Coordinates of C-alpha atoms in Angstrom, one line a residue:
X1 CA 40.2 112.5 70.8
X2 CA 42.4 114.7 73.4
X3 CA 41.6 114.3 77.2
X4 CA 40.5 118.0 77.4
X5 CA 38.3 117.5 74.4
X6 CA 36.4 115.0 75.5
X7 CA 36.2 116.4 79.2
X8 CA 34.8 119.8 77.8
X9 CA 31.7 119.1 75.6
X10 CA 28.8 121.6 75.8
X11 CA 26.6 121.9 73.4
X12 CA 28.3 122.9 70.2
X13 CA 31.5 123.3 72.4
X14 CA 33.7 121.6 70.2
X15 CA 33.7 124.2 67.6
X16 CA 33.5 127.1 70.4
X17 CA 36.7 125.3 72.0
X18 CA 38.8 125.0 68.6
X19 CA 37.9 128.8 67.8
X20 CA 38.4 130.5 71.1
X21 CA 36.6 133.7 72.0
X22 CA 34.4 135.0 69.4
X23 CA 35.9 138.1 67.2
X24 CA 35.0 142.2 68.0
X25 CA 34.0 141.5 71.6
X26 CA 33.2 144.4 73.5
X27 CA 35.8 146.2 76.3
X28 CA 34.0 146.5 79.9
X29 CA 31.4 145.6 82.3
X30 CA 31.4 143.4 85.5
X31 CA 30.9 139.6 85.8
X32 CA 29.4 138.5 88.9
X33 CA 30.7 134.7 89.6
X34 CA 28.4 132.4 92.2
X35 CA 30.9 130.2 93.6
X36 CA 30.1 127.2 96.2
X37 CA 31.6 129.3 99.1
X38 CA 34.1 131.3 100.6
X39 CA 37.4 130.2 99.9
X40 CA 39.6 129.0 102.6
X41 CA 42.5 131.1 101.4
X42 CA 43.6 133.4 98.6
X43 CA 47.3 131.4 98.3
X44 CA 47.0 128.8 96.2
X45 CA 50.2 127.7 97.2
X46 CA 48.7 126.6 100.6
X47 CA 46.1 125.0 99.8
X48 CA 45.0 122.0 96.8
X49 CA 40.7 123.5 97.0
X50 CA 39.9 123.8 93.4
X51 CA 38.1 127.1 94.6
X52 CA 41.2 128.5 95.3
X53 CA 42.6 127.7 92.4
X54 CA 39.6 129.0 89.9
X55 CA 39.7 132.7 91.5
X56 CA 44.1 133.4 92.2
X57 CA 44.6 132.2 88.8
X58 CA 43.2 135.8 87.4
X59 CA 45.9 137.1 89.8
X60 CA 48.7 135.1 90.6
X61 CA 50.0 133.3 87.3
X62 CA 53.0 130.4 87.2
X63 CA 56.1 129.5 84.9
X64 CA 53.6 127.2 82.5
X65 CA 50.2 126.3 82.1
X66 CA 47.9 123.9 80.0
X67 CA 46.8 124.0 76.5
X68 CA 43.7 123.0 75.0
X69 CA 45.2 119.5 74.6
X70 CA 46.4 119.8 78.1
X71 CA 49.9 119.6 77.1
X72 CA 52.5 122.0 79.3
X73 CA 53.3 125.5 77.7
X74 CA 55.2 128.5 79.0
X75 CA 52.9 131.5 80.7
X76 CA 56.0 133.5 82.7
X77 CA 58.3 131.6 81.2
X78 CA 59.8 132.5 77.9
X79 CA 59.7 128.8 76.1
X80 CA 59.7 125.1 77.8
X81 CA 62.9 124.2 79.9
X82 CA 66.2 123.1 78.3
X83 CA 66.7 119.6 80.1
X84 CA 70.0 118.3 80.2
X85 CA 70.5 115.1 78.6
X86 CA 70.7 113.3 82.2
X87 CA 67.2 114.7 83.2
X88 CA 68.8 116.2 86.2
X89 CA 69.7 120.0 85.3
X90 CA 66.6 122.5 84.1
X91 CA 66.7 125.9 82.7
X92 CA 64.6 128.0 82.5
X93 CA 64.5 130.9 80.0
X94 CA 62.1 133.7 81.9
X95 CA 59.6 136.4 79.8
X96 CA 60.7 139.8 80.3
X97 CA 59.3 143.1 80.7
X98 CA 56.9 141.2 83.0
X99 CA 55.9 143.3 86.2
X100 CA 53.7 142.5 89.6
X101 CA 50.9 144.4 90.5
X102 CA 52.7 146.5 93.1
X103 CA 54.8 148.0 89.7
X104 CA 58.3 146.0 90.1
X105 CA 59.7 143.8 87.6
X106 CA 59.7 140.1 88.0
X107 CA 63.2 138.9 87.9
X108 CA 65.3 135.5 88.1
X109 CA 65.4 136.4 92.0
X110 CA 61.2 136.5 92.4
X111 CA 61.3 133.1 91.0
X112 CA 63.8 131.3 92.7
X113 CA 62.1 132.5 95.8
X114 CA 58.7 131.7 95.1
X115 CA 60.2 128.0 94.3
X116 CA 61.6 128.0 97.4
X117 CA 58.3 128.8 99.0
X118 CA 56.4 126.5 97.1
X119 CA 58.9 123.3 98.1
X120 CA 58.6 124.3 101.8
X121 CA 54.7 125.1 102.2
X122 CA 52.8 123.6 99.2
X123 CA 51.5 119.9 99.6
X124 CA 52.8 119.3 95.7
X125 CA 56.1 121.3 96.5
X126 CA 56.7 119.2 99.3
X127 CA 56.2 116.4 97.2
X128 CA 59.0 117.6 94.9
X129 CA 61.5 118.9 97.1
X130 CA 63.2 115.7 97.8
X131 CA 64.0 115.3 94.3
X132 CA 65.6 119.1 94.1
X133 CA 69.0 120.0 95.1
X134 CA 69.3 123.5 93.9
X135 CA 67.0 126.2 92.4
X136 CA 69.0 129.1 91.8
X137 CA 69.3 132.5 89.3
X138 CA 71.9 132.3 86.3
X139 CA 71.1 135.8 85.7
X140 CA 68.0 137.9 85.7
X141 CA 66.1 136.2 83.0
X142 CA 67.0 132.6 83.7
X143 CA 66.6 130.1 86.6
X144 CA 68.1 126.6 86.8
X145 CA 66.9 123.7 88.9
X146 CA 68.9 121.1 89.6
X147 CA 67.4 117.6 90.6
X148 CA 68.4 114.6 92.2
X149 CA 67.4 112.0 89.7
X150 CA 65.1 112.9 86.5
X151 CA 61.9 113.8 87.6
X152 CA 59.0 113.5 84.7
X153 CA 56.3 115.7 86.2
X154 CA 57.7 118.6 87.2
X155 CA 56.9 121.2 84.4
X156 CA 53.3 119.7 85.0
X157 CA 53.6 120.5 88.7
X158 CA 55.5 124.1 87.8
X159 CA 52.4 124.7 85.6
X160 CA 49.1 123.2 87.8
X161 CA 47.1 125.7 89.8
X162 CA 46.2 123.6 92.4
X163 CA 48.8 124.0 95.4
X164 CA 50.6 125.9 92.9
X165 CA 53.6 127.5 92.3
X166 CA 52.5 131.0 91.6
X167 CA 55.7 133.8 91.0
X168 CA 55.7 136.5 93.9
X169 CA 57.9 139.6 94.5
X170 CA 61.1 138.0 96.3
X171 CA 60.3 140.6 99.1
X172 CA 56.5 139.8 99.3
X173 CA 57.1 135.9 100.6
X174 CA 55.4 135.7 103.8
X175 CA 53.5 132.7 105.2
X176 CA 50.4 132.8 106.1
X177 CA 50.4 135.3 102.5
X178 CA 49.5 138.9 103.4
X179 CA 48.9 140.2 100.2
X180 CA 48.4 138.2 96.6
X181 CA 50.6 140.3 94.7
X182 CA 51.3 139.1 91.5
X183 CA 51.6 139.4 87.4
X184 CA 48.1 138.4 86.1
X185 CA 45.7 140.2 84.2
X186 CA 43.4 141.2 87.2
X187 CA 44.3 142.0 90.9
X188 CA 42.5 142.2 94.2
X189 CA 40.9 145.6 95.0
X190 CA 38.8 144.2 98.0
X191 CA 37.6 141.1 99.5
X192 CA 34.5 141.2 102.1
X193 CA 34.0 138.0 103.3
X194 CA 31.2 135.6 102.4
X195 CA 29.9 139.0 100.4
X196 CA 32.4 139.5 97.7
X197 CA 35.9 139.4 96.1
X198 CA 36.3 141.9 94.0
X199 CA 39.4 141.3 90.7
X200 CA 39.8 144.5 88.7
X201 CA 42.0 144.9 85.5
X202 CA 45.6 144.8 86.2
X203 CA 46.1 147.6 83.2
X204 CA 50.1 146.9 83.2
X205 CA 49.7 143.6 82.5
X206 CA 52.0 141.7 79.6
X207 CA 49.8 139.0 78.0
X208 CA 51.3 136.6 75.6
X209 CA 51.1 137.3 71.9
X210 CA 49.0 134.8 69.6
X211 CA 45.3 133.7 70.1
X212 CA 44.1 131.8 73.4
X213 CA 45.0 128.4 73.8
X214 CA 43.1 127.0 76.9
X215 CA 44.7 128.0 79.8
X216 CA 47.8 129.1 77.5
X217 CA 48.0 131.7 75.0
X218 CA 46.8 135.1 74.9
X219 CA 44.7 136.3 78.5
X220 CA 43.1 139.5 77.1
X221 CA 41.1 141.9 79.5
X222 CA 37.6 142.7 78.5
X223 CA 36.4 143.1 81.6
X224 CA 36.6 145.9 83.7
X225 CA 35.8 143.8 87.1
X226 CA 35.1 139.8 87.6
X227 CA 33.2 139.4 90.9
X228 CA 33.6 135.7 92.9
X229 CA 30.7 135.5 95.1
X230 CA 30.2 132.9 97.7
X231 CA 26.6 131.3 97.4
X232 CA 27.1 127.9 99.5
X233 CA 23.2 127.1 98.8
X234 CA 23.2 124.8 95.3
X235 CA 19.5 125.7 95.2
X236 CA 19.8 129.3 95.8
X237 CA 22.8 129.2 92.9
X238 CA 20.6 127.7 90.8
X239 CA 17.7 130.2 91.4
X240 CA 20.2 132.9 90.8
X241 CA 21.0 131.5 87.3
X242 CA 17.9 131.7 86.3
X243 CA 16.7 135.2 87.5
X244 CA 20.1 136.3 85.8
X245 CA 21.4 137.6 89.0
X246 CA 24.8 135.6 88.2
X247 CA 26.9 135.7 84.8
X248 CA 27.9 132.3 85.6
X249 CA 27.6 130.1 88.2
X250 CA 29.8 127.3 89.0
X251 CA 29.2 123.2 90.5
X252 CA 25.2 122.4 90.0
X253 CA 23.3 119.8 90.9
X254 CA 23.0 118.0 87.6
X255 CA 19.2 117.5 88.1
X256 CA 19.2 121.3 87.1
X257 CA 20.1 120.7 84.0
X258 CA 16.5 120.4 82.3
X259 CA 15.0 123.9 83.9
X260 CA 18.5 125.8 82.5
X261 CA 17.4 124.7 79.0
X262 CA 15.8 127.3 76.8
X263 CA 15.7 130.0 79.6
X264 CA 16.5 133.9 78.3
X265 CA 18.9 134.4 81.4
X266 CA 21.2 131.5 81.6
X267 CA 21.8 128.4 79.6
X268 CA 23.9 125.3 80.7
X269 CA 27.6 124.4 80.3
X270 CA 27.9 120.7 80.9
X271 CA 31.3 119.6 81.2
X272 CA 31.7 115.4 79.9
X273 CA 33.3 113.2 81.6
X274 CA 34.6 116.0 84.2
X275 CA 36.3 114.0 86.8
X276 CA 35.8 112.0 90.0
X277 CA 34.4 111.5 93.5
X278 CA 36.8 110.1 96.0
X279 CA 36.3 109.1 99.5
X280 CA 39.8 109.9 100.8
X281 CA 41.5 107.6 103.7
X282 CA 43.2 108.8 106.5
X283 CA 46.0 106.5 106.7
X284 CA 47.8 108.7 109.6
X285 CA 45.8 108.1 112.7
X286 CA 42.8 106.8 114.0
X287 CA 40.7 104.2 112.7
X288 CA 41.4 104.1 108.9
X289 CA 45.1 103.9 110.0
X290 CA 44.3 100.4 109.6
X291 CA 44.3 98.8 106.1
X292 CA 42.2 96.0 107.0
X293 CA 39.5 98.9 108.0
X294 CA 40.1 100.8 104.6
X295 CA 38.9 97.4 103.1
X296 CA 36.3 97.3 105.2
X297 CA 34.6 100.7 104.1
X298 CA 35.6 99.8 100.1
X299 CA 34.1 96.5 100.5
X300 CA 30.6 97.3 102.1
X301 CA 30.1 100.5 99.6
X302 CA 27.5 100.1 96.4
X303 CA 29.2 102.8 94.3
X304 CA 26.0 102.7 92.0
X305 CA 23.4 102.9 94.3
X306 CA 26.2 106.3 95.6
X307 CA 26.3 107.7 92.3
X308 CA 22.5 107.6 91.1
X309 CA 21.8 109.3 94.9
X310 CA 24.3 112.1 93.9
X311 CA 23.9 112.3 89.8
X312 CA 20.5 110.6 89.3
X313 CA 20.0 110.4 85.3
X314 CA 22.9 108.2 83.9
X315 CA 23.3 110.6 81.4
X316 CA 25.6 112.0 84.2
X317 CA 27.5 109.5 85.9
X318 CA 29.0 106.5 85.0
X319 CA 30.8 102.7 86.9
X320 CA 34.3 103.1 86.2
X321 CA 37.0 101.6 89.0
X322 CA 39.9 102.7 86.7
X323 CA 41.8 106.3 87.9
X324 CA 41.0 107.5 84.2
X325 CA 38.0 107.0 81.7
X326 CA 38.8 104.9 78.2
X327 CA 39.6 108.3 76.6
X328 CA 42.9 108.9 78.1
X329 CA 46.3 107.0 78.2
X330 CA 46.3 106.4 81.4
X331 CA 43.8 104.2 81.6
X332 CA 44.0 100.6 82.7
X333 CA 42.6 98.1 84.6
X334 CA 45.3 96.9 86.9
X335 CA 44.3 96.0 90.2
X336 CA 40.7 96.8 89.8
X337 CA 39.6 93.4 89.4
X338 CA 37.0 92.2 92.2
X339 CA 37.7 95.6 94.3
X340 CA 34.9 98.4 93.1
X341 CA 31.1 98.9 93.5
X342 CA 31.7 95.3 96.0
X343 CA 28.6 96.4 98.3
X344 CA 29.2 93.1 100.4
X345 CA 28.2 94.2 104.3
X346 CA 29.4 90.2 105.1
X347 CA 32.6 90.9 103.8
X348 CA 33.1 94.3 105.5
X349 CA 32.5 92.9 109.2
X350 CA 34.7 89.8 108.8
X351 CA 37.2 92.5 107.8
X352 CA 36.0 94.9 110.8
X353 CA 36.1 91.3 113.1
X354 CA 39.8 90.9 111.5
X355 CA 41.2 94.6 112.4
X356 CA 39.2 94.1 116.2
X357 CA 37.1 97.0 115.3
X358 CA 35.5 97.8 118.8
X359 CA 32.7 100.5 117.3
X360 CA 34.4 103.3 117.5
X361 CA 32.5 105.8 115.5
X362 CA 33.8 106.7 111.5
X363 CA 33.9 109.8 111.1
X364 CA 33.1 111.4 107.6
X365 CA 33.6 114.8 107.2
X366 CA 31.3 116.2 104.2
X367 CA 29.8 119.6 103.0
X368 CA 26.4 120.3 101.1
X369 CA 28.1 123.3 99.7
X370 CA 29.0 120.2 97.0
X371 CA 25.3 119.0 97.3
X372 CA 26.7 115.5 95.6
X373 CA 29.3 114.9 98.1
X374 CA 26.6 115.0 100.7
X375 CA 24.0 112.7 98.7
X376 CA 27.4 110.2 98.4
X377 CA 27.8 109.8 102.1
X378 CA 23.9 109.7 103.0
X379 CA 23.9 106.3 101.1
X380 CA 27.4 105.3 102.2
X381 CA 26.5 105.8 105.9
X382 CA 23.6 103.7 105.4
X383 CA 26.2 100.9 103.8
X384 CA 29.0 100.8 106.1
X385 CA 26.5 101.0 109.3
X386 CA 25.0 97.7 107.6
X387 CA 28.2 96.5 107.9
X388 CA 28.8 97.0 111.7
X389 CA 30.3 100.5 111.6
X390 CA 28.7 103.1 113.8
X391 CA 29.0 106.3 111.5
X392 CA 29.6 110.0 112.6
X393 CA 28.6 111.8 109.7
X394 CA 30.1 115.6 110.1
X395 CA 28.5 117.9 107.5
X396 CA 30.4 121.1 107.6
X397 CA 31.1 124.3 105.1
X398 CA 34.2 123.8 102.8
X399 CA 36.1 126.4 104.2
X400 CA 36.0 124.1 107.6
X401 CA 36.2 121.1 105.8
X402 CA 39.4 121.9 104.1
X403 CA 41.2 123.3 107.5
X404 CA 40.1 120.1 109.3
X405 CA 41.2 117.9 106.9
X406 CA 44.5 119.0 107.5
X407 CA 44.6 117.8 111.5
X408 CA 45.1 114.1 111.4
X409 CA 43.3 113.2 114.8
X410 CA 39.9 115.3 113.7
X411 CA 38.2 112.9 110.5
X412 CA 39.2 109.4 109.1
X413 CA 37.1 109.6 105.6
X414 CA 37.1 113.0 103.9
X415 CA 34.7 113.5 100.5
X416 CA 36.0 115.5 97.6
X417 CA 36.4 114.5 93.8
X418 CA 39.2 115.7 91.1
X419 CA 38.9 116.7 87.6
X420 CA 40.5 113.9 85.3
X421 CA 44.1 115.8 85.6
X422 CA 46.6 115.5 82.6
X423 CA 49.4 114.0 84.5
X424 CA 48.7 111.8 87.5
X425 CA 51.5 112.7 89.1
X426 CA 49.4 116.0 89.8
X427 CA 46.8 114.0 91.7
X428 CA 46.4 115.5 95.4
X429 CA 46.4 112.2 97.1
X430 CA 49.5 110.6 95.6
X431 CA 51.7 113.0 98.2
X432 CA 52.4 112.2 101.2
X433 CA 52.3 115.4 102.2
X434 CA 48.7 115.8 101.3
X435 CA 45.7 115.2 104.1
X436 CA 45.6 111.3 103.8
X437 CA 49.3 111.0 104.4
X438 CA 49.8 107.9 102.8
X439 CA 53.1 106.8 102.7
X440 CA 54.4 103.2 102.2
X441 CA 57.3 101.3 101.1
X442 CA 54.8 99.9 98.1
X443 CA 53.6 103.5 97.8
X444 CA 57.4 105.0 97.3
X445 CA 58.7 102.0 95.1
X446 CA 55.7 102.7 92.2
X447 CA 55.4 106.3 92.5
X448 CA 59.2 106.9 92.2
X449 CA 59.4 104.4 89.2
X450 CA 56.9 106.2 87.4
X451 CA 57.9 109.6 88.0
X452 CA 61.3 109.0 87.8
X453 CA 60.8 107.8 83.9
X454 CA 60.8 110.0 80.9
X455 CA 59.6 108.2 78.0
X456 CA 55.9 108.1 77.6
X457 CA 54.9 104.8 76.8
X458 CA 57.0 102.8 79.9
X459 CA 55.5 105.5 81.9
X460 CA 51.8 104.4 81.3
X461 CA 52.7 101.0 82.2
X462 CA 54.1 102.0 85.3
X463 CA 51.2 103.6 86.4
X464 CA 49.4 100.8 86.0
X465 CA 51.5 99.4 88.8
X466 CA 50.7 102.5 90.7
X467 CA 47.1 101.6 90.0
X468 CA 47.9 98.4 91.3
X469 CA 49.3 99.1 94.5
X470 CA 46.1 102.1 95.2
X471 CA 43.7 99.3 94.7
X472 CA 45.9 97.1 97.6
X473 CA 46.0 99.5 100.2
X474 CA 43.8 101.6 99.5
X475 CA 44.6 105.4 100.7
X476 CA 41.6 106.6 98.7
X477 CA 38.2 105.2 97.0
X478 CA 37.3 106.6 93.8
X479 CA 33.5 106.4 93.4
X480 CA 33.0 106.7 89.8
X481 CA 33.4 109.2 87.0
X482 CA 30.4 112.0 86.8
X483 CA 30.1 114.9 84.6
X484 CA 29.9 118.5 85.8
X485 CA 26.9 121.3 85.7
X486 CA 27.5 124.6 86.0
X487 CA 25.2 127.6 83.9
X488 CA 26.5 131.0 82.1
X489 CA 24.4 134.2 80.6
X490 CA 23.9 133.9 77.2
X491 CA 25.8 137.5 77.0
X492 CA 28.6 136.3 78.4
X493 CA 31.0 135.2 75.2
X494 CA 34.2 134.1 75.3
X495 CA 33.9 131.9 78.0
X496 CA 35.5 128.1 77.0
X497 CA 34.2 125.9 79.8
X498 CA 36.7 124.3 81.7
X499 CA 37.5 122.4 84.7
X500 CA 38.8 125.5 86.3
X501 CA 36.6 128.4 85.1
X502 CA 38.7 131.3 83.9
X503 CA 37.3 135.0 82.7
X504 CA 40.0 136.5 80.8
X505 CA 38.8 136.6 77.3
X506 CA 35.8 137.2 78.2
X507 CA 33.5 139.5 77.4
X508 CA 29.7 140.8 78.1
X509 CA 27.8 141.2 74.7
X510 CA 26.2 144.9 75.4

């Protein structure tokens, strides 16, 4: 079974996800979308919040995307790159008769300088410039990128949406962004902050021919208006599902599942396995600049005990130390041995006794806005305070959370999780641009063998080294694996649940 079909189970989902949107579904109407907040930012470029992400990707598309097997596929560009037969030299074959949302046709030059921008101010761009040495036009349809040394990831990193490298107008390239200008089906007609953004049809848009394939294939524009509105409350999102005052409503508290079922105005989407919680190191300053500390906190956690807090039935949650569930290739066991769900307080303080810990507080920065994260470092705090650490616990909104995980000398443990991504190169904490900052000799050796090799099966033994070297030093803690809640109305069709919510091809049943 595919990664994405077994991360994307719901109900008879299966047969929803192989068949795509239903047939005759109805032109119009406005979907109103609770999300968890306000988003930080509308440039996805900037930042790696998968809020970000689930709203700019109605307006601000990239060169590829994912399919329903999560495999790469063109979106702006015309077909998948011609590689040279060293791995060094891509080109890229553009779509034309494409155009942005201010009316000008996107050309060879738009790309090469959105690239540009992505390599200088996007954590995964950053990550890949130092294996580019030239991104440049050949003519108005085509783009080349030279690299270094091959490179395996980067039509995966071209085509993520997280700190992504969306294609703006060559003159619209300002940082902080000003405006999100771009080519995707729906554009930004206002935003009123923790009220409402408001996406309306883009009517010049150029969709790609054929049926929808995941997050490839056709987008087709049912909707007159998709509406993101920030609901930070999990209990008042909830409410709001049920009262049918939101079309969907995204990140639940799984212990909502059993009062969605059988209700007239919303129904559950349950997304299996969805991804992970990570307690993420910061191995720049302060006290978890210290691997002997990072031990510490790993050894004196129960991830159980963390996970039945956050998840409760185990219907939703499950033990797993490996960076991928059994499902996937990546999978392996490498390194794991003896260093997960350890829950050993004697162990932690000879460690903290080792690294002269001198009870300075840890500081955790966490939001309820992800009610889980929240229940996580309740029963964490309790752990590593057992263990001789005094424990400033900072409960903030993700907005703050993700702008103060990006100053070093403000948080040493930040909470998020990740959806089980289709390449690991594309996960956040692996750059060393990304808040964590890890970066090591070990680090650099493994990560640049593994991306640095092109055929498949060498590469998922070389991650198990990477694996390896993540459970040594320990930059970040995955907790588990955990499936994902969120609920839709049952007259919203079209919708194929996915990690990233998306509302093109969807419809409202009238």
């Amino acid at each position: 079974m595919s990664p994405l079909k077994c991360a994307l189970l719901v109900g008879a989902g299966l047969a929803a996800l192989a068949a795509g949107p239903a047939l005759a579904q109805q032109k119009g109407g406005v979907v109103n979308v609770a999300t968890v907040g306000e988003p930080p930012t509308l440039d996805p470029m900037v930042s790696t919040a998968d809020l970000v992400g689930i709203i700019t990707q109605h307006v601000l598309e990239t060169l590829y995307t994912f399919d329903k097997n999560w495999k790469v596929t063109p979106l702006l560009a015309e077909k998948l790159p011609e590689i040279s037969p060293d791995g060094k030299v891509y080109t890229i074959r553009l779509r034309t008769g494409v155009t942005f949302h201010d009316g000008s046709d996107m050309t060879a030059e738009d790309v090469v300088a959105s690239l540009k921008r992505w390599t200088q101010v996007a954590s995964r761009g950053k990550q890949t410039a130092g294996n580019i040495a030239a991104i440049e036009a050949v003519d108005p349809a085509t783009v080349r990128i030279t690299l270094v040394a091959p490179y395996a990831p980067l039509t995966a990193l071209l085509a993520f949406n997280n700190s992504a490298a969306v294609i703006l107008p060559a003159e619209k390239q300002d940082n902080p962004m000003k405006e999100p200008v771009g080519t995707g089906p729906y554009k930004l007609k206002e935003r009123k902050p923790d009220q409402y953004i408001q996406l309306v049809r883009f009517d010049g848009y150029k969709s790609l021919p054929g049926e929808p394939d995941g997050y490839g294939g056709a987008r087709k524009q049912y909707l007159d208006e998709i509406r993101f509105v920030p609901v930070p409350d999990a209990n008042t999102r909830i409410e709001g599902a049920l009262s049918g005052q939101y079309d969907y409503v995204d990140a639940l508290p799984v212990e909502a599942f059993d009062r969605l079922k059988g209700q007239k105005a919303t129904e559950p989407v349950l997304l299996k396995p969805f991804g992970w919680p990570v307690f993420v190191m910061n191995t720049k300053q302060g006290l978890t600049e210290s691997r002997d500390v990072r031990l510490a906190v790993r050894s004196a956690l129960n991830m159980e005990d963390m996970l039945a807090a956050a998840f409760g039935n185990k219907e939703f949650f499950a033990l797993d130390a490996a960076m991928y569930p059994k499902s996937y290739v990546w999978s392996t066991d490498k390194g794991t041995e003896g260093a997960y769900n350890v829950g050993d307080p004697e162990k932690a303080a000879a460690l903290l006794k080792k690294a002269s810990y001198d009870g300075k507080p840890l500081r955790i920065l966490t939001s309820r806005q992800y009610e889980f994260h929240y229940k996580m470092a309740q029963v964490a705090a309790e752990y590593l305070k057992a263990a001789g650490f005094k424990v400033d616990l900072q409960v903030v909104d993700w907005a703050t959370l993700t702008q103060r995980r990006a100053d070093p000398a403000l948080w040493d443990i930040y909470i998020t999780h990740s959806p089980f991504l289709p390449e690991p190169a594309l996960i956040g904490m692996l750059s060393t641009s990304a808040p964590g900052w890890w970066d090591t000799p070990q680090r650099r050796a493994v990560v640049d063998a593994f991306n640095s090799e092109a055929d498949p099966k060498k590469r998922e033994a070389l991650w198990g080294e990477v694996q390896r070297v993540i459970a040594a030093d320990v930059p970040f803690i995955k907790i588990g694996d955990f499936n994902a809640l969120s609920a839709k109305a049952p007259k919203l069709e079209g919708v194929v649940p996915a990690p990233w919510p998306y509302f093109w091809n969807a419809s409202l049943k009238k």
